[in-house]
Structures are given as structure tokens and as C-alpha cells.
Amino acid sequence: MSRLLEVRDLHTHFFTRDGVARAVDGVSLSVDRGEILGLVGESGSGKSVTGFSILGLVDPPGRVVSGQILFDGQDLVAGGEGALRHLRGKRIAMIFQDPMMTLNPVLRIDTQMIETVRAHVDVSRDEALRRSREALVAVGISSPDERLQSYPHQFSGGMRQRVAIAIAMLHKPDLIIADEPTTALDVTIQAQILSEVQTLCAEAGTALIWITHDLAVVSGLADRLAVMYAGRIIEEGPTSRIIAAPMHPYTRGLIESVPHGKRHGALLSQIKGMTPSLLKLPSGCKFRPRCPRADDACTPEPPLEAARPGHSVRCVHPHTESRIEVPTT
Amino acid sequence: MIVYLVRRAGQSVLAVVAMAVLVFLGVYAIGNPVDVLINPEATQAQIAATTQRLGLDKPLWQQFGIFLGNAIHGDLGTSFVYGRPALDIILERLPATMELAVVALILSVGLGVPLGVWAGLRPHGLAGKTIMGGSILGFSLPNFWQGMLLILVFAVLLGWLPAGGRGQTTEFMGLEVSFLTLDGLSHLILPAINLALFKMSLIIRLARANTREVCLQDYVKFARAKGLSGRRVVMVHVLKNIMIPVVTIIGLELGSMVAFAIVTETVFAWPGMGKLLIDSINLLDRPVIVAYLMLTVLIIVTINFLVDVIYSLLDPRIRLSEMKG
């Protein structure tokens, strides 16, 4: 069986006045049905742009320059806007980072849900309303009838994100792209939303791409991780392997910079320097200027190669030893 | 909601009273109307008699008291020139001005909002840039000059439309209107365009700026991610959000269109209130000026009140917070 989503050598560039920002520069990744992929990286690593590229929602001056996005065998880049619109919301849904901003402030919840139902299936308003109500109940919203009549500003942040998730789940999509959906929420709400999304996706067999900068969140959730840096995937593999034995110095730095109970009192290690400007990327390995292991061998950029079965890394000097302690969520 | 409405209405009344004081004082300061009205060879006694007849010999505060007392009963004084109630004279002219203003408003909103949204959706396209260039001309060229140019091109050179006057009118719901006859309509087009151009340019720029801002919001992206058609995203999600500032401007501008259609009415010899005001100022016909200003204040205050009500219907957030307050 072919994979649900296969992204091949995706390039999404932003054509700004100061030059071309290569936000996504040769990303390849794949997701199987029902699988949860964690897409991890710092701000500006291109993880969100990758998500938007899949749905064709990159705002100008950015656009997908080259590459293939195969969804269930169909190329979304070549298909154009018309084909994409029928997939959006129906087979691929998206959840955004800031629940305060994703619902239209001047439209009632029922309007925003019914239009989503009716954009894809030809049903009556009553039937659409019934499905919306069901979806709200499924994400744990009490008194859905009253809630449907409300406006977004009458909800708390966590509630709004639940509504957004309910909208995403309306058509039981094959894939949900979640762009840091818990970042703006309280920690307790975060945990609730996390477990709810997990349950819903498992029930409906929905695959998930969970975009985040927070390794702690994603390590308990994802089946596989892909770590991005400067528009590239620098390490990819099963979550347990990457958390336990990260091979790329950058991944290792990320994991070690998470506070952890067993190292209580010890200084947190940090990655020195900052992410490079996308307009002026260094030659060779993009992490080279910040990397403790860098030497002359890093000047030609290394390819993403399988170092162990199912675990690939883009590094000339990968860590092969030490198992480090796993930070728990 | 009731509390909000009552409070808002109270503010409106206060504004009208404040304006009454200002208007009365301001108009009192200009010239002595007796000098203009009376025969230059009149004797001192005749002048004194006229002054007394018009009530101009009384102290200022008494005159104001009389004015306010009468105003509450709908009597804004008797015209020095026509010898009839000033309000009647103005109300006779009101339908002409209202008709002009309403048609101009429909033109400016009906064309301004779509053009502005279009320019906002494609800010770098040729159409968008042309629309913006046109709007700059629209509000930077003087209104009277635009009017004269319209007359020159469409009335003089092409001869398609009449240059001035109101044309044939018919009765419609008790009002004399001209948009129902071909002749009336042909007289209406040029002045309405002239009056609309400035407001249309303003609305275009406002709609464009807001469209650009709203389009960057996450909820527009989310609406697209839901698989809605581009049409629905623009017509519902974008339009409803940009209409909030547009309605404010429409409210403010409708008042000023009614009140200050003076330039257009003068250029096109349109028999409306604005032209009456200019004539009255030249003749120092004080009651008419005062009545005109009071009526204008009343119109603007009423429109602003209505706009605030419409506002709360458009934006649920206002409704809620004001209800609490």
C-alpha cells in the first residue's frame, strides 16, 4: 500500500525585497495512515511553512518552487488550487497555533461549523448542524446547543482550540496538520487537548503531523520524529530512538536543553549562537557555525543518510555512543 | 441593550443642546441683518421699529431663551427674507438634498467597497494599482473643479446630460423625487457622481487597507484550510470584518453629505438646502441659517446614533461589553 502522504524534495521560498528566503529547502518526509509524525524545530526552521505548503496555504511573497507532495498518490503541487480546495478540510485538515485568532470573531460558531460541513457535502442546514453538534460533543464541550449559538469571544482559549479541533474532525480527515496547537495554552489544558487529539485520531484512524518546538510534548505523542533546521530535515527516525540516542549534534543539543528532574541543580546545557538568517545561510552543513563537532569535513553539505535502520541523519560526525536520559512529559 | 440605548440617546440630546448654544452665539456675532433688509434711506425710527419687530433689541440671553423655547416646539424662527417659518423653507428643500445624498451614498458604497476589496486582494496587480491611483485623484482634486469638469465633458462637449437644475419630479411617498423619471434621472447623475467621488475614494482606501489587514489574519487562513471557496472566504469572512469601519465612515459621511452638499448644489444649480444656505448667508437671513445648522446637527446626531446601533449588530463583541456597561 502506498503511503498516505509523501513529500519529495520540497522547496518553498519567500521572495522578499532583501532576497530569497529559502524557508523550506529540500524537505522529504512521509506519513502512513494513522501514524503520528512529530515535526520538531526552532522558530524559523521551516516546520510551519512545510505544513502550509502541503495545504497550498503559503501566503505571498512565498510559494512552492519545486518538489512533489503526493497525497494518496495525487500530486498536490501539480494539481493546483481547484484540487486542493476539495481536499482541504475534507481529507486534510489543519489546526493552528493561536486559538484566539483562528475563529472569525464576527461569526457565530454554528455558522463557522455549518459552512465547513456544507463546503464538502451536499446536506441540509439541519443535518450540518446535527453533525456540528456531534463534533462538539466528541471534543468534550458541554451544552453544545448553547455553545453553537455563541461567538468566539465568549470562549476561553482552551475551548476555542477544542472548537477548532472539532471543525478539523468534522469530515473525519485522513490527515491533520497541527501547527503548535498547544503552545498558547495553559499546561493543564495542553495535556487535556493532547490526549483528546490522540484519542480522536486513534478512533478515526487519522494520521497526524504535529508541528512543535517542544520536544517534551511530542515525545509522548509521536510515532516518529523529524527534526528540522534551516529549512532541512537533519534527523529522522522513531521517537524512542531519537530521544534515547540522538545522532545529530543539534538534536542532542535540543534534548539536553530541556529541564529534567534527574539532573536537578545541574546547569542546563544550551546550543550556542542562534539560528542563521534564511537569507544568509552558511555553506556546507547549516549547523556548522554552532556545532561543537564541526571541522573541515563539514564544508560540503552532508546528505540525509540512513545511519541505522529507519533512523537517518544529516551529519558527518554523528553521535553513535551514549544513551542519554529521556526527558519525560 | 436598553440601558445602552437610553444612555446613548442622552448623549445625543446633550450634543444637540451644546450645538444650539454654539450656533446661536456664532450666528449672533455676524453683522446686523437690519442693515441689509431695510431700505438704505430709512429713518432711525423705522430702523428701531424693525429691530423691535424682529426682537433684536432684547438682550442676548433673552433672545436665546426665546429661541430655545420656540425650537423645542419646532419653531426655529421666521425668515427675515421670505417672511415664513425658516424650518418650512428648509424642509421644502430637504428632499432634493436627501435624494442627492442618498444616491451619492449608494454610488460611493456600491462602487467603493467592491473596488477597495478588489484592490486589497490584489495589491500588486495592475487593476489594484489603477484603482488606488484613481482614488488619489478622487479625493485630492477640488470638488468644485471635478464638478465643472463633469459639466464640461458630459454636458458641453458630449451633450449627453443636462448641466444643471433638477428636471422633472414626481411624487413618491409624499416626497418630490426625480429618480423616477428619465428626465429627473438625467439631471441627477452628474451631481450625484460629483458628490460621490470624494466619499468613494475614501471608502476605496478604507476598504483596501482593511482587506489587506484582514487577509493576513489566521481566521482567513483557517477558513481557507476548511476548504471554503474563495468566494465565500471573501464575501463572508473578509467582508463582514471590513464592514465595521466602513459603516462608521458611511455614517459620518452621510451626515456630512446631507449637510455640506453645498458645493455640488452650487455648481449644478441643484435646488437643495445647501444652495439655500449660501443664499441665506449672503442675505444674512439669520433664522434660516440657524434653522439650517440646527437641522444639520440633528441629522448628524441621529445618523451617528443609528450607526452605533448598527455597529453593535455587526460586531458581537461591542454588543456584549456595552450591555455589561
XYZ file of C-alpha atoms in Angstrom:
654
model
C 0.000 0.000 0.000
C 1.313 3.435 -0.870
C 1.910 5.920 1.866
C -0.751 8.457 2.785
C 1.478 11.456 2.325
C 4.809 11.624 0.663
C 6.673 14.901 0.336
C 9.618 14.744 -2.048
C 12.336 17.379 -2.209
C 10.007 20.270 -1.337
C 11.329 23.796 -1.818
C 9.239 26.729 -0.573
C 10.881 30.107 -0.964
C 9.876 33.623 0.044
C 10.761 36.279 -2.486
C 11.329 39.317 -0.297
C 12.838 42.696 -1.086
C 16.059 41.655 0.663
C 16.455 38.463 -1.306
C 15.128 34.949 -1.474
C 14.480 33.300 1.882
C 14.679 29.534 1.460
C 12.278 28.668 4.254
C 11.922 25.065 3.094
C 14.878 23.798 1.132
C 14.642 20.210 0.056
C 12.394 18.574 2.627
C 11.315 14.984 2.105
C 9.063 13.222 4.547
C 6.293 10.682 4.611
C 3.371 9.748 6.791
C 1.496 6.462 6.858
C -2.200 6.092 7.567
C -2.915 6.560 11.259
C 0.676 7.471 12.010
C 1.714 10.442 14.157
C 4.745 12.349 12.928
C 6.344 14.989 15.120
C 7.938 17.811 13.133
C 10.332 19.490 15.513
C 12.448 22.601 15.173
C 13.140 26.090 16.447
C 11.309 29.178 15.217
C 12.246 29.838 11.612
C 13.368 26.294 10.906
C 10.667 25.953 8.256
C 8.415 23.499 10.065
C 5.244 25.624 9.832
C 5.940 26.566 6.218
C 6.248 22.866 5.427
C 2.780 22.353 6.906
C 1.276 25.252 4.983
C 2.940 24.065 1.770
C 1.164 20.736 1.986
C -2.214 22.519 2.040
C -1.164 25.123 -0.519
C -1.712 27.896 2.029
C 1.644 29.673 1.738
C 0.985 33.425 1.604
C 2.763 35.605 -0.959
C 5.584 36.506 -1.382
C 6.189 32.839 -0.615
C 5.467 29.939 -2.931
C 6.290 26.316 -3.518
C 9.125 26.450 -6.025
C 9.658 22.775 -6.682
C 9.099 19.335 -5.315
C 6.277 16.851 -5.116
C 3.599 16.456 -2.487
C 1.882 13.138 -3.064
C -1.287 12.683 -1.064
C -2.795 9.253 -1.571
C -0.971 9.135 -4.880
C -2.211 12.520 -6.102
C 0.331 15.314 -6.638
C -0.914 18.407 -4.809
C 1.714 20.746 -6.258
C 0.766 19.892 -9.827
C -2.969 19.666 -9.013
C -3.351 23.365 -8.295
C -5.864 25.314 -6.240
C -9.004 23.581 -7.506
C -7.905 20.107 -6.482
C -6.531 21.368 -3.180
C -9.737 23.099 -2.153
C -11.668 19.839 -2.231
C -9.058 18.136 -0.068
C -8.748 20.962 2.450
C -10.985 20.445 5.418
C -12.271 17.181 3.994
C -9.282 14.846 3.744
C -6.549 17.095 5.132
C -7.439 19.408 7.994
C -5.341 21.890 9.888
C -5.273 23.182 13.454
C -3.486 26.451 14.093
C -1.276 27.708 16.860
C -3.289 30.564 18.314
C -6.881 29.613 19.151
C -7.668 33.289 19.784
C -7.040 34.075 16.147
C -8.349 31.079 14.213
C -12.080 31.564 14.662
C -13.676 34.501 12.897
C -14.645 36.973 15.650
C -17.824 38.218 13.951
C -19.377 34.872 13.007
C -21.209 32.537 15.342
C -19.766 29.070 15.970
C -22.684 27.367 14.204
C -22.078 29.472 11.075
C -18.415 28.571 11.065
C -19.091 24.883 11.529
C -22.031 24.535 9.160
C -20.134 26.206 6.330
C -17.349 23.672 6.802
C -19.758 20.766 6.528
C -21.552 22.225 3.530
C -18.356 23.116 1.704
C -17.790 19.415 1.071
C -21.037 17.508 1.336
C -24.429 18.446 -0.009
C -26.584 18.219 3.112
C -29.339 20.338 4.588
C -28.613 23.013 7.145
C -30.243 20.909 9.862
C -28.122 17.892 9.038
C -24.988 20.078 9.026
C -25.992 21.485 12.401
C -26.519 17.983 13.773
C -23.043 16.925 12.641
C -21.533 20.079 14.135
C -23.227 19.357 17.438
C -21.880 15.812 17.389
C -18.367 17.058 16.690
C -18.517 19.458 19.634
C -19.656 16.668 21.944
C -16.786 14.495 20.696
C -14.193 17.063 21.793
C -15.742 17.296 25.247
C -17.745 20.511 25.014
C -20.720 20.505 27.338
C -24.062 22.113 26.407
C -23.204 22.164 22.690
C -26.536 23.735 21.670
C -25.806 26.829 23.686
C -22.196 26.870 22.523
C -23.220 26.736 18.884
C -25.124 29.979 19.338
C -22.122 31.750 20.851
C -19.417 33.926 19.376
C -15.711 33.045 19.724
C -15.010 35.795 22.266
C -17.353 34.083 24.687
C -14.996 31.080 24.889
C -11.756 30.519 26.772
C -8.572 29.726 24.852
C -8.784 26.013 25.551
C -12.444 25.927 24.488
C -11.666 27.708 21.249
C -8.949 25.199 20.459
C -11.464 22.422 21.123
C -13.844 24.079 18.691
C -11.037 24.334 16.124
C -10.291 20.633 16.637
C -13.995 19.827 16.300
C -14.030 21.714 12.997
C -10.939 19.824 11.837
C -12.566 16.494 12.764
C -15.926 17.283 11.074
C -15.138 15.241 7.983
C -13.003 12.594 9.709
C -9.981 13.559 7.605
C -7.162 11.189 6.668
C -4.573 13.671 7.874
C -4.493 16.551 10.334
C -1.668 19.052 10.312
C -1.429 20.571 13.773
C 0.761 23.664 13.927
C 1.798 24.046 17.573
C -1.810 23.777 18.723
C -0.990 23.669 22.420
C 1.706 26.329 22.625
C -0.673 29.139 23.528
C -2.500 27.160 26.209
C -2.061 26.518 29.935
C -0.113 23.398 30.785
C -3.135 21.570 32.228
C -5.254 22.393 29.181
C -2.302 21.383 26.985
C -2.325 17.894 28.453
C -6.089 17.540 28.024
C -6.045 18.692 24.418
C -3.080 16.459 23.685
C -4.751 13.320 24.977
C -8.043 14.214 23.293
C -6.436 14.681 19.896
C -4.612 11.413 20.359
C -7.821 9.564 21.196
C -9.811 11.135 18.370
C -7.140 10.364 15.807
C -6.808 6.788 17.010
C -10.588 6.296 16.794
C -10.893 7.749 13.312
C -7.618 6.341 12.019
C -6.431 9.864 11.250
C -2.759 10.469 10.632
C -1.249 13.490 12.345
C 1.641 15.806 11.658
C 2.311 17.563 14.929
C 4.464 20.631 14.393
C 6.170 21.868 17.538
C 9.293 23.276 19.103
C 8.549 21.431 22.313
C 10.236 18.044 22.409
C 8.631 17.208 25.738
C 5.152 17.493 24.209
C 5.853 15.478 21.128
C 7.989 12.720 22.658
C 4.981 11.224 24.409
C 2.767 11.542 21.348
C 4.539 10.856 18.081
C 5.448 7.556 16.499
C 8.245 9.148 14.532
C 10.133 12.434 14.731
C 11.622 14.609 12.039
C 13.914 17.359 13.274
C 14.220 20.449 11.088
C 16.963 23.023 10.969
C 17.279 25.907 8.487
C 14.690 24.501 6.079
C 16.072 20.968 6.102
C 15.367 17.749 7.896
C 18.542 16.904 9.760
C 17.412 13.813 11.583
C 14.510 11.459 11.270
C 13.534 8.245 12.987
C 11.362 6.507 15.571
C 10.617 8.770 18.547
C 12.090 6.431 21.150
C 15.336 6.088 19.208
C 15.758 9.801 18.653
C 15.014 10.715 22.260
C 17.201 7.973 23.643
C 20.069 8.182 21.192
C 20.010 11.362 19.126
C 22.685 11.272 16.438
C 22.786 14.827 15.170
C 24.597 17.294 17.464
C 21.674 19.713 17.035
C 19.050 17.178 18.121
C 21.220 16.253 21.035
C 21.512 19.933 21.975
C 17.739 20.313 21.823
C 17.136 17.340 24.080
C 19.763 18.354 26.592
C 18.358 21.852 26.853
C 15.060 20.522 28.238
C 14.957 20.779 32.074
C 14.873 17.379 33.658
C 14.208 16.116 37.162
C 17.153 13.750 37.430
C 19.661 16.452 36.644
C 18.275 18.706 39.334
C 20.640 21.515 40.271
C 22.884 20.997 37.252
C 23.260 23.760 34.691
C 21.173 23.289 31.580
C 23.279 22.914 28.516
C 22.456 25.224 25.663
C 23.177 25.416 21.977
C 25.441 28.395 21.465
C 24.687 31.015 18.844
C 21.331 31.433 17.127
C 19.507 30.106 14.092
C 21.049 31.528 10.921
C 19.188 34.070 8.818
C 17.451 32.300 5.949
C 18.794 34.998 3.639
C 22.422 34.286 4.543
C 22.850 30.604 5.180
C 26.359 29.289 5.810
C 27.901 26.995 3.219
C 28.129 23.289 3.869
C 26.289 21.915 6.870
C 23.950 24.678 8.057
C 24.572 23.859 11.703
C 28.377 24.040 11.242
C 28.934 27.512 12.866
C 27.201 26.405 16.064
C 28.366 22.818 16.163
C 30.977 21.626 18.702
C 31.984 18.788 16.374
C 32.384 20.777 13.177
C 35.584 20.587 11.147
C 36.667 20.877 7.518
C 34.817 17.719 6.576
C 31.530 19.571 7.172
C 32.016 22.064 4.328
C 30.212 20.126 1.621
C 26.688 19.692 2.976
C 26.158 16.082 4.053
C 23.102 14.223 2.686
C 20.359 12.761 4.865
C 21.505 9.151 5.148
C 20.257 6.132 6.966
C 22.613 5.537 9.859
C 20.618 2.752 11.419
C 17.514 1.006 10.146
C 14.731 3.596 9.974
C 16.888 6.287 11.519
C 18.574 8.792 9.201
C 20.781 11.740 9.984
C 22.364 14.561 8.008
C 25.780 14.707 9.689
C 29.402 13.793 9.008
C 30.153 13.312 12.687
C 27.026 11.823 14.230
C 26.877 10.725 17.850
C 26.888 6.985 17.865
C 27.527 6.337 21.519
C 25.856 7.378 24.738
C 22.296 6.843 25.561
C 21.089 9.901 27.366
C 18.286 10.021 29.832
C 14.855 10.506 28.359
C 13.025 13.620 29.491
C 9.536 12.654 30.482
C 6.452 14.680 29.857
C -29.123 46.761 25.438
C -31.928 49.086 26.650
C -29.611 50.771 29.165
C -27.070 51.275 26.428
C -29.656 52.781 24.060
C -31.011 55.177 26.692
C -27.547 56.327 27.657
C -26.527 56.721 24.055
C -29.707 58.755 23.345
C -28.937 61.010 26.340
C -25.526 61.767 24.868
C -27.197 62.696 21.597
C -29.555 65.183 23.284
C -26.640 66.750 25.132
C -24.770 67.198 21.870
C -27.766 68.919 20.282
C -28.144 71.367 23.193
C -24.429 72.200 23.150
C -24.620 72.850 19.447
C -27.688 75.062 19.912
C -25.678 77.362 22.188
C -22.727 77.468 19.797
C -24.879 78.020 16.732
C -26.875 80.785 18.335
C -23.816 82.610 19.630
C -21.862 82.128 16.428
C -24.610 83.407 14.198
C -25.446 86.308 16.527
C -21.941 87.638 16.012
C -22.286 88.266 12.278
C -23.455 91.693 11.155
C -26.768 93.345 11.787
C -29.440 91.931 9.494
C -31.481 95.095 9.712
C -28.818 96.934 7.708
C -29.286 94.529 4.835
C -33.041 94.128 4.958
C -34.158 97.708 5.244
C -34.236 100.438 2.682
C -30.928 102.411 2.961
C -32.907 105.654 3.147
C -34.987 104.507 6.133
C -35.161 106.803 9.123
C -33.726 105.947 12.536
C -37.260 105.376 13.801
C -38.019 102.887 11.047
C -34.807 101.016 11.830
C -35.673 100.904 15.511
C -39.163 99.662 14.713
C -37.852 96.886 12.502
C -35.286 95.911 15.117
C -38.021 95.706 17.705
C -40.315 93.745 15.404
C -37.602 91.148 14.814
C -36.821 91.003 18.525
C -33.245 92.110 18.038
C -33.425 94.805 20.741
C -33.701 92.298 23.567
C -30.580 91.182 25.493
C -28.743 88.202 24.116
C -29.760 85.716 26.828
C -33.412 86.595 26.354
C -33.146 86.090 22.632
C -31.538 82.709 23.271
C -34.264 81.780 25.752
C -36.955 82.630 23.233
C -35.057 80.758 20.535
C -34.675 77.634 22.660
C -38.275 77.745 23.838
C -39.536 78.040 20.306
C -37.089 75.452 18.981
C -38.495 72.817 21.345
C -41.898 73.465 19.785
C -40.421 73.072 16.338
C -40.333 76.809 15.637
C -36.872 77.928 14.574
C -37.862 81.487 13.756
C -39.346 83.286 10.793
C -37.213 84.057 7.793
C -36.362 87.756 7.517
C -36.439 87.465 3.746
C -39.358 85.169 2.963
C -41.488 86.087 5.962
C -42.309 82.405 6.517
C -41.151 79.870 9.139
C -37.465 79.146 8.473
C -37.893 75.423 9.126
C -40.628 75.146 6.484
C -38.411 76.740 3.886
C -35.591 74.336 4.676
C -37.830 71.283 4.826
C -39.134 72.167 1.371
C -35.584 71.904 0.112
C -34.650 68.855 2.189
C -35.964 66.126 -0.166
C -33.821 67.402 -3.042
C -30.675 67.321 -0.918
C -31.585 63.999 0.665
C -32.180 62.435 -2.707
C -28.853 63.684 -3.979
C -27.026 62.494 -0.865
C -28.645 59.065 -0.799
C -27.939 58.414 -4.483
C -24.358 59.614 -3.987
C -24.000 57.361 -0.958
C -25.296 54.333 -2.835
C -22.842 55.093 -5.630
C -19.886 55.536 -3.302
C -20.572 52.407 -1.231
C -21.764 50.304 -4.152
C -18.634 51.041 -6.135
C -16.205 51.903 -3.352
C -16.424 48.696 -1.314
C -16.026 46.240 -4.223
C -13.235 48.273 -5.795
C -11.456 48.606 -2.456
C -11.761 44.898 -1.677
C -10.547 44.061 -5.188
C -7.522 46.331 -4.781
C -6.882 44.854 -1.340
C -6.931 41.272 -2.597
C -4.509 42.024 -5.441
C -2.438 44.943 -4.151
C 0.346 44.410 -6.661
C -1.777 43.817 -9.747
C -2.403 46.390 -12.457
C -6.099 46.733 -11.545
C -5.292 47.294 -7.881
C -2.749 49.977 -8.673
C -5.093 51.696 -11.133
C -7.888 51.768 -8.571
C -5.568 53.268 -5.979
C -4.249 55.857 -8.422
C -7.805 56.830 -9.311
C -8.759 57.176 -5.674
C -5.885 59.578 -5.064
C -7.209 61.796 -7.857
C -10.719 61.376 -6.456
C -10.006 62.966 -3.156
C -7.198 65.345 -3.994
C -8.841 67.201 -6.886
C -11.101 70.001 -5.596
C -14.764 69.032 -5.595
C -15.996 72.129 -7.457
C -13.385 71.612 -10.160
C -14.412 67.965 -10.607
C -17.988 69.231 -10.945
C -17.112 71.772 -13.583
C -15.085 69.203 -15.480
C -18.019 66.777 -15.409
C -20.233 69.518 -16.845
C -17.636 70.379 -19.469
C -17.215 66.793 -20.649
C -20.705 65.289 -20.332
C -22.913 68.346 -20.793
C -20.938 70.676 -23.048
C -18.624 68.512 -25.175
C -20.637 65.298 -25.403
C -24.048 66.823 -24.738
C -25.286 63.599 -23.114
C -26.576 65.033 -19.850
C -28.008 68.379 -18.716
C -25.639 70.782 -16.977
C -27.824 71.813 -14.051
C -31.221 72.072 -12.396
C -33.356 69.277 -11.050
C -35.516 68.325 -14.011
C -38.930 66.736 -13.796
C -40.015 65.463 -10.385
C -42.767 63.092 -9.370
C -44.441 62.421 -6.081
C -43.204 59.312 -4.277
C -44.424 58.520 -0.770
C -45.319 62.180 -0.272
C -41.940 63.484 -1.396
C -40.918 65.173 -4.609
C -38.291 62.914 -6.180
C -36.573 62.942 -9.537
C -35.123 59.450 -9.826
C -38.372 58.005 -11.143
C -38.438 59.890 -14.426
C -35.899 59.722 -17.198
C -35.543 63.498 -17.268
C -35.111 63.690 -13.492
C -32.605 60.857 -13.536
C -30.522 62.503 -16.245
C -30.354 65.661 -14.114
C -29.419 63.605 -11.066
C -26.491 61.628 -12.481
C -23.811 64.304 -12.741
C -24.333 65.975 -9.342
C -24.583 62.556 -7.662
C -21.301 61.454 -9.222
C -19.719 64.723 -8.215
C -20.861 64.341 -4.625
C -19.922 60.645 -4.544
C -16.373 60.877 -5.927
C -14.702 62.066 -2.747
C -16.517 59.630 -0.461
C -15.965 56.795 -2.898
C -12.227 57.426 -2.872
C -12.268 57.444 0.892
C -14.214 54.170 1.058
C -11.934 52.540 -1.537
C -8.863 53.330 0.531
C -10.501 52.251 3.748
C -11.815 49.002 2.267
C -8.452 48.223 0.693
C -6.435 48.846 3.859
C -8.829 46.743 5.918
C -8.966 43.953 3.377
C -5.197 43.700 3.375
C -5.137 43.589 7.145
C -7.945 41.065 7.494
C -6.468 38.785 4.820
C -3.366 38.283 6.951
C -5.411 37.126 9.934
C -5.267 33.486 10.933
C -9.037 33.151 10.714
C -8.923 33.811 6.986
C -6.231 31.168 6.569
C -8.256 28.830 8.752
C -11.345 29.490 6.627
C -9.331 28.511 3.561
C -7.957 25.470 5.373
C -11.557 24.393 5.962
C -11.929 24.107 2.194
C -14.301 27.039 1.708
C -14.487 28.547 -1.757
C -12.535 31.745 -2.302
C -15.857 33.452 -2.902
C -17.230 32.539 0.496
C -13.992 33.477 2.255
C -14.105 36.963 0.735
C -17.864 37.568 0.803
C -18.429 36.362 4.349
C -15.224 36.114 6.353
C -13.419 39.149 4.959
C -16.369 41.389 4.093
C -18.113 41.137 7.430
C -14.941 42.161 9.219
C -14.134 45.125 6.985
C -17.722 46.404 7.124
C -17.292 47.554 10.731
C -15.010 50.521 9.947
C -16.797 51.107 6.643
C -20.153 51.526 8.395
C -18.641 54.124 10.735
C -17.352 56.122 7.817
C -20.626 55.794 5.929
C -22.457 57.128 8.974
C -20.164 60.079 9.436
C -20.094 60.825 5.737
C -23.837 60.550 5.119
C -24.336 63.313 7.656
C -21.692 65.464 6.069
C -23.056 64.683 2.597
C -26.501 65.958 3.535
C -25.109 68.919 5.389
C -22.395 70.013 3.043
C -23.652 69.196 -0.417
C -23.296 72.960 -0.732
C -20.504 72.939 -3.312
C -22.165 70.397 -5.578
C -25.561 72.103 -5.301
C -23.997 75.435 -6.190
C -22.067 74.089 -9.191
C -25.061 72.192 -10.570
C -27.729 74.731 -9.521
C -29.412 71.908 -7.572
C -32.309 73.400 -5.587
C -31.376 71.841 -2.238
C -30.651 73.018 1.287
C -27.016 73.809 0.578
C -27.878 76.334 -2.074
C -30.464 77.851 0.258
C -27.789 78.221 2.946
C -25.444 80.104 0.637
C -28.272 82.441 -0.419
C -29.267 82.993 3.192
C -25.706 83.767 4.286
C -25.449 86.380 1.540
C -28.689 87.974 2.785
C -27.844 87.495 6.487
C -31.183 85.681 6.857
C -30.323 84.628 10.385
C -33.283 82.345 11.272
C -32.764 80.311 8.131
C -29.051 79.880 8.874
C -29.768 78.890 12.463
C -32.538 76.535 11.419
C -30.283 75.002 8.782
C -27.468 74.428 11.262
C -29.796 73.006 13.896
C -31.381 70.649 11.420
C -27.949 69.547 10.244
C -26.829 68.876 13.796
C -29.973 66.884 14.394
C -29.420 64.836 11.248
C -25.778 64.090 12.056
C -26.507 63.196 15.674
C -29.355 60.923 14.609
C -27.233 59.177 11.996
C -24.398 58.643 14.454
C -26.859 57.168 16.905
C -28.148 54.773 14.260
C -24.604 53.850 13.263
C -23.794 52.886 16.840
C -26.845 50.651 16.871
C -25.890 49.018 13.545
C -22.377 48.648 14.864
C -23.490 46.588 17.796
C -25.421 44.378 15.393
C -22.331 43.854 13.231
C -19.821 43.273 15.986
C -20.951 40.902 18.724
C -18.052 41.975 20.948
C -19.393 45.534 21.237
C -22.878 44.274 21.990
C -21.683 42.243 24.919
C -19.331 44.738 26.542
C -21.799 47.593 26.188
C -24.571 45.520 27.638
C -22.497 44.913 30.717
C -21.591 48.585 31.000
